[in-house]
Structures are given as structure tokens and as C-alpha cells.
Amino acid sequence: MKRFTQFLLILLIWHAMACRNQNKSVTEDTDANYNPIVANSVDRDLDAIKEEGVLRALVVYSSTSYFLYRGQTMGFEYELLERLADDLGLKLEIVVSNDLDAEFEVLNRGDVDLIAHGMTITNQRKWEVDFTEYLYLTKQVLVQKKPDNYRKLSWKNLKKALIHDPIELIGDTVSIRKNSAYYERILSLSNEIGGDIVIDTLDSKLSTGEIIDMVANREIKYTIADENLAKINASYRPILDIKVPISFSQRIAWVTRKKSKNFKSAVDEWIQKQRKTKEFGVIYNKYFKNKRSFKRRVNSDSYSLKNNQISKYDGLIKTYAEELNWDWRLLASQVYQESKFDPSAQSWAGAQGLMQVMPATARELNIEDVSDPKESMRGGTKYLKKIYNRFKNIPDETDRIKFTMASYNCGYGHVLDAQRLAEKNGLNSNIWTNHVETAILALRLPRNYKKPFIKYGYVRGSEPANYVSQIFERYGHYKEFITLE
């Protein structure tokens, strides 16, 4: 009995030690897999995003992702984001990245919910963030400049002047951003070829397109770029050689937080469907394959990456914006809404010119030629000021401008009716968004426009509502692209 008791005691001690070791192993394993970046990231998923009603996306201001051309906001990512936001029933809010090295931090602290520019999927990056379904496949290539007289050189001499194999980079310098997939690739390549490639790290604020331009301008010797970006940027700079591959095919995707599993699933499902559509191919080709359009953009004065300019009428718009005491970029957005800066534009209702002045208004304002940009701007802004002065009772300046623009679109009387209806329905008649805007939308229905206090009757309320909304949305983009001098 004594021996049995001793045996039982030994067995209990052994079991206790085994359990302690097992727990220690589990703890050590948990500590090894603990990711403080993910653990401390904001806990915000699809439900919270939908409750707020806003999709915040971080984009890069570049020649393919997000830019302004002839007053229109464009870009591969921008067009896709508009479609994604619409599919999810969300309002799109663009945030421009000002530091490519800090993007994961911006995402994980909840400033944005999506990094929407082409990122190469790598295992190193997966430790910190999640990647969506891939948007497209590409590979990395070396970007180098041909000799200035390359057209006069024989093929043999031209061949001697260029690198044709990555192994020739041993001992040479390649300039890239540090926290880019290109940096990771150069480190791996150095290991693969058994020789050191010197890495010159560049400012994280530089886009790939800007770095490619630095090679063309001989500010740096070599860089690495995704092949589709290299091809479209080299299309108007034939002095660049982009034929040397640096990697195999790689997947390019957007980025979400690791905690945003449901949001990632929704975006993944959307991307999978989009890749199968004809429209997706059209958008991709528009920004990465249509060389003629790309050349036309980069050579245009109305291209935001080239000039701090919206249109060729900026000077005229600035002059008349001063008379209104408005930000000229806001007035420019209205001009784009009216005519897309086409002085010969004419609507089905007979409105003409940059400001789409109606014939009766033109006669009232003594406009002899509505197609003359100066006459149109003079008359249009004079009419705006007249309406603006009628809304002196609106305390908020932005609201006052919105009332003015809505009246310019559908008529002062209809906006007064909307104010009356708003007040009757318990809304604030001095606030546009979600108040008078809601009332003017309701005036399309007989039960509202036939009320005895409504003096001007039916109005297609979606037109002034969309008119104001789109002008201010575009104005937000203009403020991102165009700085005040």
C-alpha cells in the first residue's frame, strides 16, 4: 500500500510537470505569433463602415491612379472605387497618400478602410495587413535610359550601352523607395545572383511615375517598376528601355486591415465579379494600354500632374470668382458641371456657353454672344450674385452657396417652395443637405407640389440635388489637385 501511494504521488508530480510544460509551450507559441501591430489596430469592419455610410480609400496621386485632366477626375483606382462604393451603397471619400511608407499605419489606425493603389502581394507585407483578390498580374522590370543619341547608334553599340541581364547590376546602383516591393525584390535578387546591388533609397513621397521620369531626366541611373506602369510611362519617353525583367509574374491587389474580415470578403467578391466584366478590361486598357490617350494627357496644359491648372479658362474663372468672393476652384467645378469647359456647348433646353445661360437670361443680362467665354462668365456670375444676394438670411456661407447653385439650376422660385415644404415637414429651411435638399426631391410628387402653399409646382428635384452634390464633390477633388497661389 505504501509503494502504491508513492507510485501515485510520482504519477501526479509527473502529470503536473507535463501540464506546466505543455502550457509553457502554448504560451511560448502564442508569444511567437503575437502581432502587436494587428492587435492594436482599430476594430472596424463592414458593419461599422456601412453604418457610417462612407468608404474611405487611400490613393496615390499619380498618372494612372488618381489625377485631374481637363477638369475631370480620372484614374484606374478612382474609377474602380466609384463602382465599388456604388455597389456597397456607400459614399466615396478619397484620401490622398502623402507618405507611401506610412500607408499601413494610416490604414491600421482607422483613418481609411482601404489602400487602393496597386500593391504587390508579398509574404512580408501579409504579416501586417491583408490583401484583397488580385486586380491584375504584372512583373517587375528594370527601367534604364538609352544613350541620348541612341537613334544614330548601330544595334551592336546600343546593345553594349544597356544592361540585358539582372546579373549585370552587381556592384551598380538602383534607386527605389525603401518600403516598396521593389526594395524587397532587389534584396532577393542580390541573394539569388550572389552579388551585392547597391540600393539608393528615395523619398517615400515619390510615385513610381515620378521616379521613372527621374531616370529619363538622368537624375538617377536605374529604377524598378511594374511592367504595366513602365510601359505606359515609357510610351511618351522612347528613350527609356524597360525590357529587362527583374521578377516573375506577381499579383497586384488592394490592402485591408486584418481585423476587417467581412469588409475584405465583400471587396474580394466584388473584384472577382469585376474581373469577368468587359467594363473592367476597358478601364484597365484606358490607363495602362492606351498610349495615345496617355500621351495626349501628359502633353496637355490641363493635366494636374503637369500644371496647377484645371482648364484653359482658369484666369477668366479666377477673375469672376473674386466678384463673388468664392474659391475659384468651386466656381470652376460649377463651370465644368454646366459645360465641361466647352464654350460651344448647348443644352436641349437652349442654354449655351460655358455657364449655360438661357436665352431669356442672356437678354436680361445684355449678353450678345453666349458662346463667348468672357461674356458667358460675366453674365453667369452676375446672375449667380443676384441669386446669392437673395439668400442673405442663410447664416452658413456654404449653405448659402448651395442654395444659390440650386436656384441657378432649377429656378429661385422652386427653391423657395422647397424651403416652405421643409419648414412644414419639420426640417430646417436654412440648411441644404438633408433638409431643403430632401424637400426639393419631394417636389416631384403630386401630393407635395399640389399643396396650397407651393407656388411654382412640379420640379424634377433630383436635378438640383445632384447638381449641387456633384459640384461640391468635384470641388473636393479640385482642392486635392490644385493649390491656391
Coordinates of C-alpha atoms in Angstrom, one line a residue:
M1 CA 0.0 0.0 0.0
K2 CA 2.9 2.3 0.9
R3 CA 4.5 1.6 -2.5
F4 CA 1.3 2.2 -4.3
T5 CA 0.9 5.6 -2.6
Q6 CA 4.5 6.5 -3.5
F7 CA 3.8 5.5 -7.2
L8 CA 0.6 7.5 -7.2
L9 CA 2.4 10.6 -5.8
I10 CA 5.1 10.3 -8.5
L11 CA 2.5 10.0 -11.2
L12 CA 0.7 13.1 -10.0
I13 CA 4.0 15.1 -9.9
W14 CA 4.9 13.9 -13.4
H15 CA 1.4 14.9 -14.7
A16 CA 1.7 18.3 -13.1
M17 CA 5.1 18.9 -14.7
A18 CA 3.8 17.7 -18.1
C19 CA 0.9 20.1 -17.9
R20 CA 3.2 23.0 -16.9
N21 CA 5.5 22.3 -19.8
Q22 CA 2.5 22.0 -22.2
N23 CA 1.2 25.3 -21.0
K24 CA 4.6 26.9 -21.3
S25 CA 4.8 25.6 -24.9
V26 CA 1.4 27.0 -25.8
T27 CA 2.4 30.4 -24.2
E28 CA 5.7 30.5 -26.0
D29 CA 4.0 29.6 -29.3
T30 CA 1.3 32.4 -28.6
D31 CA 4.0 34.9 -27.9
A32 CA 5.9 34.0 -31.0
N33 CA 2.8 34.6 -33.2
Y34 CA 1.6 37.7 -31.4
N35 CA 1.5 40.7 -33.7
P36 CA 1.3 43.9 -31.8
I37 CA 0.5 45.9 -35.0
V38 CA -2.6 43.9 -35.8
A39 CA -3.6 43.6 -32.1
N40 CA -3.5 47.4 -31.7
S41 CA -5.2 48.2 -35.0
V42 CA -8.7 49.6 -35.0
D43 CA -11.5 47.1 -34.7
R44 CA -13.7 48.4 -37.6
D45 CA -15.4 46.1 -40.1
L46 CA -18.1 46.2 -42.8
D47 CA -21.0 46.8 -40.4
A48 CA -19.3 49.9 -38.9
I49 CA -18.4 51.2 -42.4
K50 CA -22.0 50.7 -43.6
E51 CA -23.4 52.4 -40.5
E52 CA -21.3 55.5 -41.2
G53 CA -22.1 55.3 -44.9
V54 CA -18.7 56.3 -46.1
L55 CA -15.9 54.3 -47.8
R56 CA -12.6 56.0 -47.1
A57 CA -9.9 54.9 -49.6
L58 CA -6.3 55.9 -49.6
V59 CA -5.0 56.6 -53.1
V60 CA -1.8 57.8 -54.7
Y61 CA -1.8 61.0 -56.8
S62 CA -0.2 59.6 -60.0
S63 CA -0.6 59.4 -63.8
T64 CA -2.6 56.2 -63.6
S65 CA -4.3 56.0 -60.2
Y66 CA -5.9 59.4 -59.4
F67 CA -5.4 62.7 -61.2
L68 CA -7.2 65.6 -62.9
Y69 CA -7.5 66.1 -66.7
R70 CA -9.5 68.8 -68.3
G71 CA -11.4 69.4 -65.2
Q72 CA -12.4 65.7 -64.8
T73 CA -11.3 63.4 -62.0
M74 CA -9.8 60.3 -63.5
G75 CA -7.6 57.3 -62.7
F76 CA -7.8 53.5 -62.7
E77 CA -8.2 53.2 -58.9
Y78 CA -10.6 56.2 -58.9
E79 CA -13.0 54.7 -61.4
L80 CA -13.0 51.3 -59.7
L81 CA -13.5 52.9 -56.3
E82 CA -16.6 54.7 -57.6
R83 CA -18.0 51.4 -58.8
L84 CA -17.2 49.7 -55.5
A85 CA -18.7 52.4 -53.4
D86 CA -21.9 52.3 -55.5
D87 CA -22.1 48.5 -55.2
L88 CA -21.8 48.7 -51.4
G89 CA -24.2 51.6 -51.1
L90 CA -21.6 53.9 -49.7
K91 CA -20.4 57.5 -50.3
L92 CA -16.8 57.5 -51.6
E93 CA -14.2 59.6 -49.7
I94 CA -10.8 59.9 -51.3
V95 CA -7.7 60.4 -49.1
V96 CA -4.5 61.2 -50.9
S97 CA -1.4 59.4 -49.6
N98 CA 1.4 61.9 -48.7
D99 CA 3.8 59.3 -47.5
L100 CA 3.9 55.8 -49.1
D101 CA 6.0 54.5 -46.2
A102 CA 3.2 55.3 -43.7
E103 CA 0.2 53.8 -45.5
F104 CA -0.1 50.6 -43.4
E105 CA -0.1 52.8 -40.3
V106 CA -2.8 55.1 -41.7
L107 CA -4.9 52.0 -42.5
N108 CA -4.4 50.2 -39.2
R109 CA -5.3 53.2 -37.0
G110 CA -8.6 53.6 -38.9
D111 CA -8.1 56.8 -40.9
V112 CA -9.0 54.8 -44.0
D113 CA -10.6 51.4 -44.7
L114 CA -8.8 50.6 -47.9
I115 CA -5.5 51.2 -49.5
A116 CA -6.5 51.5 -53.2
H117 CA -3.4 51.5 -55.4
G118 CA -1.6 48.6 -56.9
M119 CA 0.5 46.8 -54.3
T120 CA 2.5 43.6 -54.9
I121 CA 1.3 40.8 -52.7
T122 CA 4.3 39.6 -50.6
N123 CA 4.6 37.4 -47.5
Q124 CA 6.4 40.1 -45.6
R125 CA 3.6 42.5 -46.1
K126 CA 1.0 39.9 -45.1
W127 CA 2.3 39.9 -41.6
E128 CA 0.9 43.4 -41.1
V129 CA -2.1 43.6 -43.4
D130 CA -4.5 41.6 -45.7
F131 CA -4.6 41.8 -49.4
T132 CA -7.7 41.7 -51.5
E133 CA -8.3 39.5 -54.5
Y134 CA -5.7 40.5 -57.1
L135 CA -6.7 43.1 -59.7
Y136 CA -4.2 42.1 -62.3
L137 CA -0.9 40.3 -62.9
T138 CA 2.3 42.0 -63.8
K139 CA 6.1 41.7 -63.3
Q140 CA 8.9 44.0 -62.3
V141 CA 11.2 45.4 -64.9
L142 CA 14.4 47.4 -64.9
V143 CA 14.0 51.0 -66.1
Q144 CA 17.1 52.4 -67.7
K145 CA 17.9 55.2 -70.1
K146 CA 19.3 54.7 -73.6
P147 CA 22.1 57.0 -74.8
D148 CA 20.9 60.4 -75.9
N149 CA 22.0 59.6 -79.5
Y150 CA 20.5 56.1 -79.4
R151 CA 18.7 56.6 -82.8
K152 CA 22.1 57.1 -84.5
L153 CA 23.8 54.1 -82.9
S154 CA 24.1 50.7 -84.5
W155 CA 22.3 47.9 -82.8
K156 CA 25.6 46.5 -81.6
N157 CA 26.7 49.7 -80.0
L158 CA 23.2 50.3 -78.5
K159 CA 23.3 46.8 -77.0
K160 CA 26.7 47.5 -75.4
A161 CA 25.3 50.6 -73.7
L162 CA 22.4 48.8 -72.0
I163 CA 22.0 46.2 -69.3
H164 CA 20.4 43.0 -70.7
D165 CA 20.6 40.7 -67.6
P166 CA 20.0 41.4 -63.9
I167 CA 23.3 39.9 -63.1
E168 CA 25.0 42.9 -64.7
L169 CA 23.6 45.0 -61.9
I170 CA 26.2 43.6 -59.4
G171 CA 28.2 46.5 -58.0
D172 CA 25.8 49.0 -59.6
T173 CA 23.2 51.3 -58.0
V174 CA 19.4 51.0 -58.3
S175 CA 17.2 53.8 -56.9
I176 CA 13.9 52.8 -55.3
R177 CA 11.6 53.6 -52.3
K178 CA 12.7 51.6 -49.3
N179 CA 9.3 50.2 -48.2
S180 CA 8.3 49.1 -51.7
A181 CA 8.0 45.6 -53.2
Y182 CA 10.9 46.7 -55.5
Y183 CA 13.2 47.0 -52.5
E184 CA 12.3 43.5 -51.3
R185 CA 12.9 42.2 -54.8
I186 CA 16.4 43.8 -55.1
L187 CA 17.4 42.2 -51.8
S188 CA 16.2 38.8 -53.0
L189 CA 17.8 39.3 -56.4
S190 CA 21.2 40.2 -54.8
N191 CA 21.0 36.9 -52.8
E192 CA 20.0 34.9 -56.0
I193 CA 22.8 36.2 -58.1
G194 CA 25.4 36.0 -55.3
G195 CA 26.4 39.7 -55.6
D196 CA 25.6 43.0 -54.0
I197 CA 23.4 45.5 -55.8
V198 CA 23.7 49.0 -54.2
I199 CA 20.3 50.4 -53.2
D200 CA 19.8 54.1 -53.3
T201 CA 16.6 54.8 -51.2
L202 CA 14.3 57.6 -52.5
D203 CA 11.8 59.9 -50.8
S204 CA 8.6 57.9 -49.9
K205 CA 6.5 60.7 -51.3
L206 CA 7.6 60.0 -54.9
S207 CA 5.3 58.0 -57.1
T208 CA 6.6 55.3 -59.4
G209 CA 5.8 57.6 -62.4
E210 CA 7.9 60.4 -60.9
I211 CA 10.8 58.0 -60.3
I212 CA 10.6 56.8 -63.9
D213 CA 10.8 60.5 -65.0
M214 CA 13.9 60.8 -62.9
V215 CA 15.6 58.1 -64.9
A216 CA 14.5 59.8 -68.2
N217 CA 16.0 63.1 -66.9
R218 CA 19.2 61.3 -65.9
E219 CA 18.7 62.2 -62.2
I220 CA 19.2 58.6 -61.3
K221 CA 20.6 55.7 -63.3
Y222 CA 18.2 52.8 -62.8
T223 CA 14.9 52.1 -61.0
I224 CA 12.4 49.2 -60.9
A225 CA 8.8 49.4 -61.8
D226 CA 5.8 47.2 -62.5
E227 CA 5.8 46.4 -66.2
N228 CA 2.4 48.0 -67.0
L229 CA 3.4 51.2 -65.3
A230 CA 6.8 51.2 -67.0
K231 CA 5.2 50.6 -70.4
I232 CA 2.6 53.4 -70.2
N233 CA 5.2 55.9 -68.9
A234 CA 7.7 54.9 -71.5
S235 CA 5.2 55.3 -74.3
Y236 CA 5.9 59.0 -74.4
R237 CA 9.5 58.7 -73.5
P238 CA 11.0 56.3 -76.1
I239 CA 14.5 57.0 -74.7
L240 CA 13.6 54.6 -71.8
D241 CA 14.4 50.9 -72.0
I242 CA 12.1 48.6 -70.0
K243 CA 12.9 45.2 -71.5
V244 CA 14.8 43.5 -68.7
P245 CA 12.6 41.5 -66.3
I246 CA 13.5 41.5 -62.6
S247 CA 10.8 39.2 -61.3
F248 CA 8.3 36.5 -62.4
S249 CA 4.6 37.4 -62.6
Q250 CA 3.2 38.9 -59.4
R251 CA -0.3 39.7 -58.2
I252 CA -1.3 43.3 -57.7
A253 CA -4.0 44.0 -55.2
W254 CA -5.5 46.5 -52.7
V255 CA -5.0 46.3 -49.0
T256 CA -7.3 46.0 -46.0
R257 CA -6.9 45.6 -42.2
K258 CA -6.5 42.1 -40.9
K259 CA -9.4 42.7 -38.5
S260 CA -11.7 43.8 -41.3
K261 CA -12.5 40.2 -42.5
N262 CA -16.1 40.9 -43.6
F263 CA -15.1 44.0 -45.5
K264 CA -12.3 42.1 -47.2
S265 CA -14.7 39.4 -48.2
A266 CA -17.1 41.9 -49.7
V267 CA -14.3 43.6 -51.7
D268 CA -13.0 40.2 -52.8
E269 CA -16.4 39.1 -54.1
W270 CA -16.7 42.4 -55.9
I271 CA -13.3 42.2 -57.5
Q272 CA -13.9 38.6 -58.7
K273 CA -17.1 39.7 -60.4
Q274 CA -15.4 42.8 -61.9
R275 CA -12.5 40.9 -63.4
K276 CA -15.0 39.0 -65.5
T277 CA -16.7 42.1 -66.9
K278 CA -16.0 43.9 -70.2
E279 CA -16.0 47.2 -68.3
F280 CA -13.1 46.2 -66.1
G281 CA -11.0 45.5 -69.2
V282 CA -12.0 48.8 -70.7
I283 CA -10.9 50.7 -67.6
Y284 CA -7.6 48.8 -67.4
N285 CA -6.8 49.4 -71.0
K286 CA -7.7 53.1 -70.7
Y287 CA -5.0 53.7 -68.1
F288 CA -2.3 51.1 -68.9
K289 CA -2.6 50.3 -72.6
N290 CA -4.0 53.3 -74.4
K291 CA -0.7 55.0 -75.3
R292 CA -2.3 57.7 -77.5
S293 CA -4.6 58.9 -74.7
F294 CA -1.8 58.8 -72.2
K295 CA 0.4 61.0 -74.5
R296 CA -2.4 63.4 -75.0
R297 CA -2.9 63.8 -71.3
V298 CA 0.7 64.3 -70.3
N299 CA 1.1 66.9 -73.1
S300 CA -2.0 68.8 -72.1
D301 CA -1.8 72.0 -70.0
S302 CA -5.0 70.9 -68.3
Y303 CA -3.2 67.9 -66.7
S304 CA -2.8 68.3 -63.0
L305 CA 0.5 66.4 -62.8
K306 CA 2.0 68.9 -65.3
N307 CA 0.4 72.2 -64.3
N308 CA -1.5 73.7 -61.4
Q309 CA -4.4 74.2 -63.8
I310 CA -7.9 73.0 -64.2
S311 CA -8.8 74.4 -67.6
K312 CA -7.6 77.0 -70.1
Y313 CA -10.2 79.3 -68.7
D314 CA -8.7 79.4 -65.2
G315 CA -7.7 83.0 -65.5
L316 CA -11.2 84.1 -66.5
I317 CA -12.8 82.0 -63.8
K318 CA -10.5 83.5 -61.1
T319 CA -11.4 87.0 -62.2
Y320 CA -15.2 86.4 -61.8
A321 CA -14.8 84.3 -58.7
E322 CA -13.3 87.3 -57.0
E323 CA -16.5 89.3 -57.7
L324 CA -18.5 86.5 -55.9
N325 CA -15.8 86.2 -53.2
W326 CA -15.8 82.4 -53.8
D327 CA -12.9 80.0 -54.1
W328 CA -12.3 80.0 -57.8
R329 CA -12.0 76.2 -57.8
L330 CA -15.6 76.0 -56.6
L331 CA -16.7 78.2 -59.5
A332 CA -14.6 76.1 -61.9
S333 CA -16.4 73.0 -60.7
Q334 CA -19.7 74.6 -61.5
V335 CA -18.5 75.6 -64.9
Y336 CA -17.4 72.0 -65.6
Q337 CA -20.9 70.8 -64.4
E338 CA -22.5 73.2 -66.8
S339 CA -20.4 72.8 -70.0
K340 CA -17.3 70.8 -69.3
F341 CA -15.4 74.0 -70.2
D342 CA -16.8 73.8 -73.8
P343 CA -17.9 77.3 -74.8
S344 CA -19.9 75.9 -77.8
A345 CA -21.9 73.5 -75.5
Q346 CA -25.7 73.8 -75.9
S347 CA -28.4 72.0 -73.8
W348 CA -31.7 70.5 -75.0
A349 CA -33.4 73.5 -73.4
G350 CA -31.4 76.1 -75.3
A351 CA -28.9 77.1 -72.7
Q352 CA -25.5 77.9 -74.2
G353 CA -21.9 78.7 -73.4
L354 CA -19.5 78.0 -70.5
M355 CA -22.2 78.9 -67.9
Q356 CA -25.1 77.5 -70.0
V357 CA -27.1 80.8 -69.8
M358 CA -30.7 80.5 -71.0
P359 CA -31.7 82.9 -73.9
A360 CA -34.1 84.9 -71.7
T361 CA -31.4 85.3 -69.0
A362 CA -28.9 86.3 -71.7
R363 CA -31.3 89.1 -72.9
E364 CA -31.8 90.2 -69.3
L365 CA -28.1 90.4 -68.7
N366 CA -27.3 92.0 -72.1
I367 CA -25.2 89.1 -73.3
E368 CA -24.8 89.5 -77.0
D369 CA -22.8 86.3 -77.7
V370 CA -23.3 83.4 -75.2
S371 CA -20.6 81.4 -76.9
D372 CA -18.0 84.0 -76.0
P373 CA -16.3 82.7 -72.8
K374 CA -15.8 86.1 -71.3
E375 CA -19.4 87.2 -72.0
S376 CA -20.8 83.9 -70.6
M377 CA -18.7 84.1 -67.4
R378 CA -19.6 87.7 -66.9
G379 CA -23.3 87.0 -67.3
G380 CA -23.4 83.8 -65.5
T381 CA -21.6 85.1 -62.4
K382 CA -23.7 88.3 -62.4
Y383 CA -26.8 86.1 -62.3
L384 CA -25.2 84.0 -59.5
K385 CA -24.5 87.1 -57.5
K386 CA -28.1 88.3 -57.9
I387 CA -29.4 85.0 -56.5
Y388 CA -26.7 84.9 -53.8
N389 CA -27.9 88.3 -52.5
R390 CA -31.4 87.0 -52.2
F391 CA -30.3 84.4 -49.6
K392 CA -28.9 86.8 -47.0
N393 CA -31.0 85.0 -44.4
I394 CA -28.9 81.8 -44.7
P395 CA -26.4 82.0 -41.9
D396 CA -23.9 79.4 -43.1
E397 CA -21.8 80.5 -46.1
T398 CA -21.5 77.0 -47.6
D399 CA -25.3 76.5 -47.4
R400 CA -25.9 79.9 -48.9
I401 CA -23.7 78.9 -51.9
K402 CA -25.6 75.6 -52.2
F403 CA -29.0 77.5 -52.2
T404 CA -27.6 79.8 -54.9
M405 CA -26.4 76.9 -57.1
A406 CA -29.6 75.0 -56.7
S407 CA -31.5 78.1 -57.8
Y408 CA -29.2 78.6 -60.8
N409 CA -30.1 75.1 -61.8
C410 CA -33.8 74.9 -61.3
G411 CA -35.0 78.4 -60.5
Y412 CA -35.2 80.6 -57.4
G413 CA -39.0 80.0 -57.0
H414 CA -38.6 76.2 -56.8
V415 CA -36.0 76.6 -54.1
L416 CA -38.3 78.9 -52.1
D417 CA -41.0 76.3 -52.4
A418 CA -38.6 73.6 -51.1
Q419 CA -37.9 75.9 -48.1
R420 CA -41.6 76.2 -47.4
L421 CA -42.1 72.4 -47.7
A422 CA -39.1 71.8 -45.5
E423 CA -40.4 74.0 -42.8
K424 CA -43.9 72.4 -42.9
N425 CA -42.2 69.0 -42.6
G426 CA -40.2 70.0 -39.5
L427 CA -36.9 70.4 -41.4
N428 CA -34.6 73.4 -41.2
S429 CA -35.3 75.7 -44.1
N430 CA -31.9 77.3 -43.9
I431 CA -29.9 74.1 -44.3
W432 CA -29.5 72.5 -47.7
T433 CA -28.1 69.0 -47.1
N434 CA -30.7 66.5 -45.7
H435 CA -33.2 69.4 -45.2
V436 CA -34.2 71.6 -48.1
E437 CA -32.4 69.1 -50.4
T438 CA -34.9 66.4 -49.1
A439 CA -37.8 68.8 -49.7
I440 CA -36.9 69.6 -53.3
L441 CA -36.6 65.9 -54.0
A442 CA -40.1 65.5 -52.6
L443 CA -41.5 68.2 -55.0
R444 CA -41.5 65.7 -57.8
L445 CA -44.6 64.1 -56.3
P446 CA -48.1 65.4 -56.8
R447 CA -49.0 65.1 -53.1
N448 CA -46.3 67.7 -52.4
Y449 CA -46.3 70.1 -55.3
K450 CA -50.1 70.4 -55.2
K451 CA -50.1 71.6 -51.7
P452 CA -51.7 75.1 -51.4
F453 CA -48.5 76.9 -50.2
I454 CA -46.4 75.6 -53.1
K455 CA -46.4 78.4 -55.7
Y456 CA -44.2 77.1 -58.5
G457 CA -45.5 73.5 -58.8
Y458 CA -43.6 70.4 -60.0
V459 CA -39.8 70.3 -60.2
R460 CA -37.6 67.3 -61.0
G461 CA -35.9 67.6 -57.7
S462 CA -33.1 65.1 -58.4
E463 CA -31.6 67.5 -60.9
P464 CA -30.8 70.4 -58.5
A465 CA -30.0 67.9 -55.7
N466 CA -27.5 66.0 -57.9
Y467 CA -26.2 69.3 -59.4
V468 CA -25.2 70.7 -56.0
S469 CA -23.9 67.4 -54.7
Q470 CA -21.7 66.8 -57.8
I471 CA -20.3 70.3 -57.9
F472 CA -19.2 70.1 -54.3
E473 CA -17.8 66.6 -54.7
R474 CA -15.8 67.7 -57.7
Y475 CA -14.7 70.8 -55.7
G476 CA -13.3 68.4 -53.1
H477 CA -11.2 66.8 -55.7
Y478 CA -10.1 70.1 -57.2
K479 CA -8.8 71.1 -53.7
E480 CA -6.7 68.0 -53.6
F481 CA -5.2 68.6 -57.0
I482 CA -5.0 72.4 -57.3
T483 CA -3.2 74.6 -54.8
L484 CA -4.2 78.3 -54.3
E485 CA -1.4 80.6 -55.4

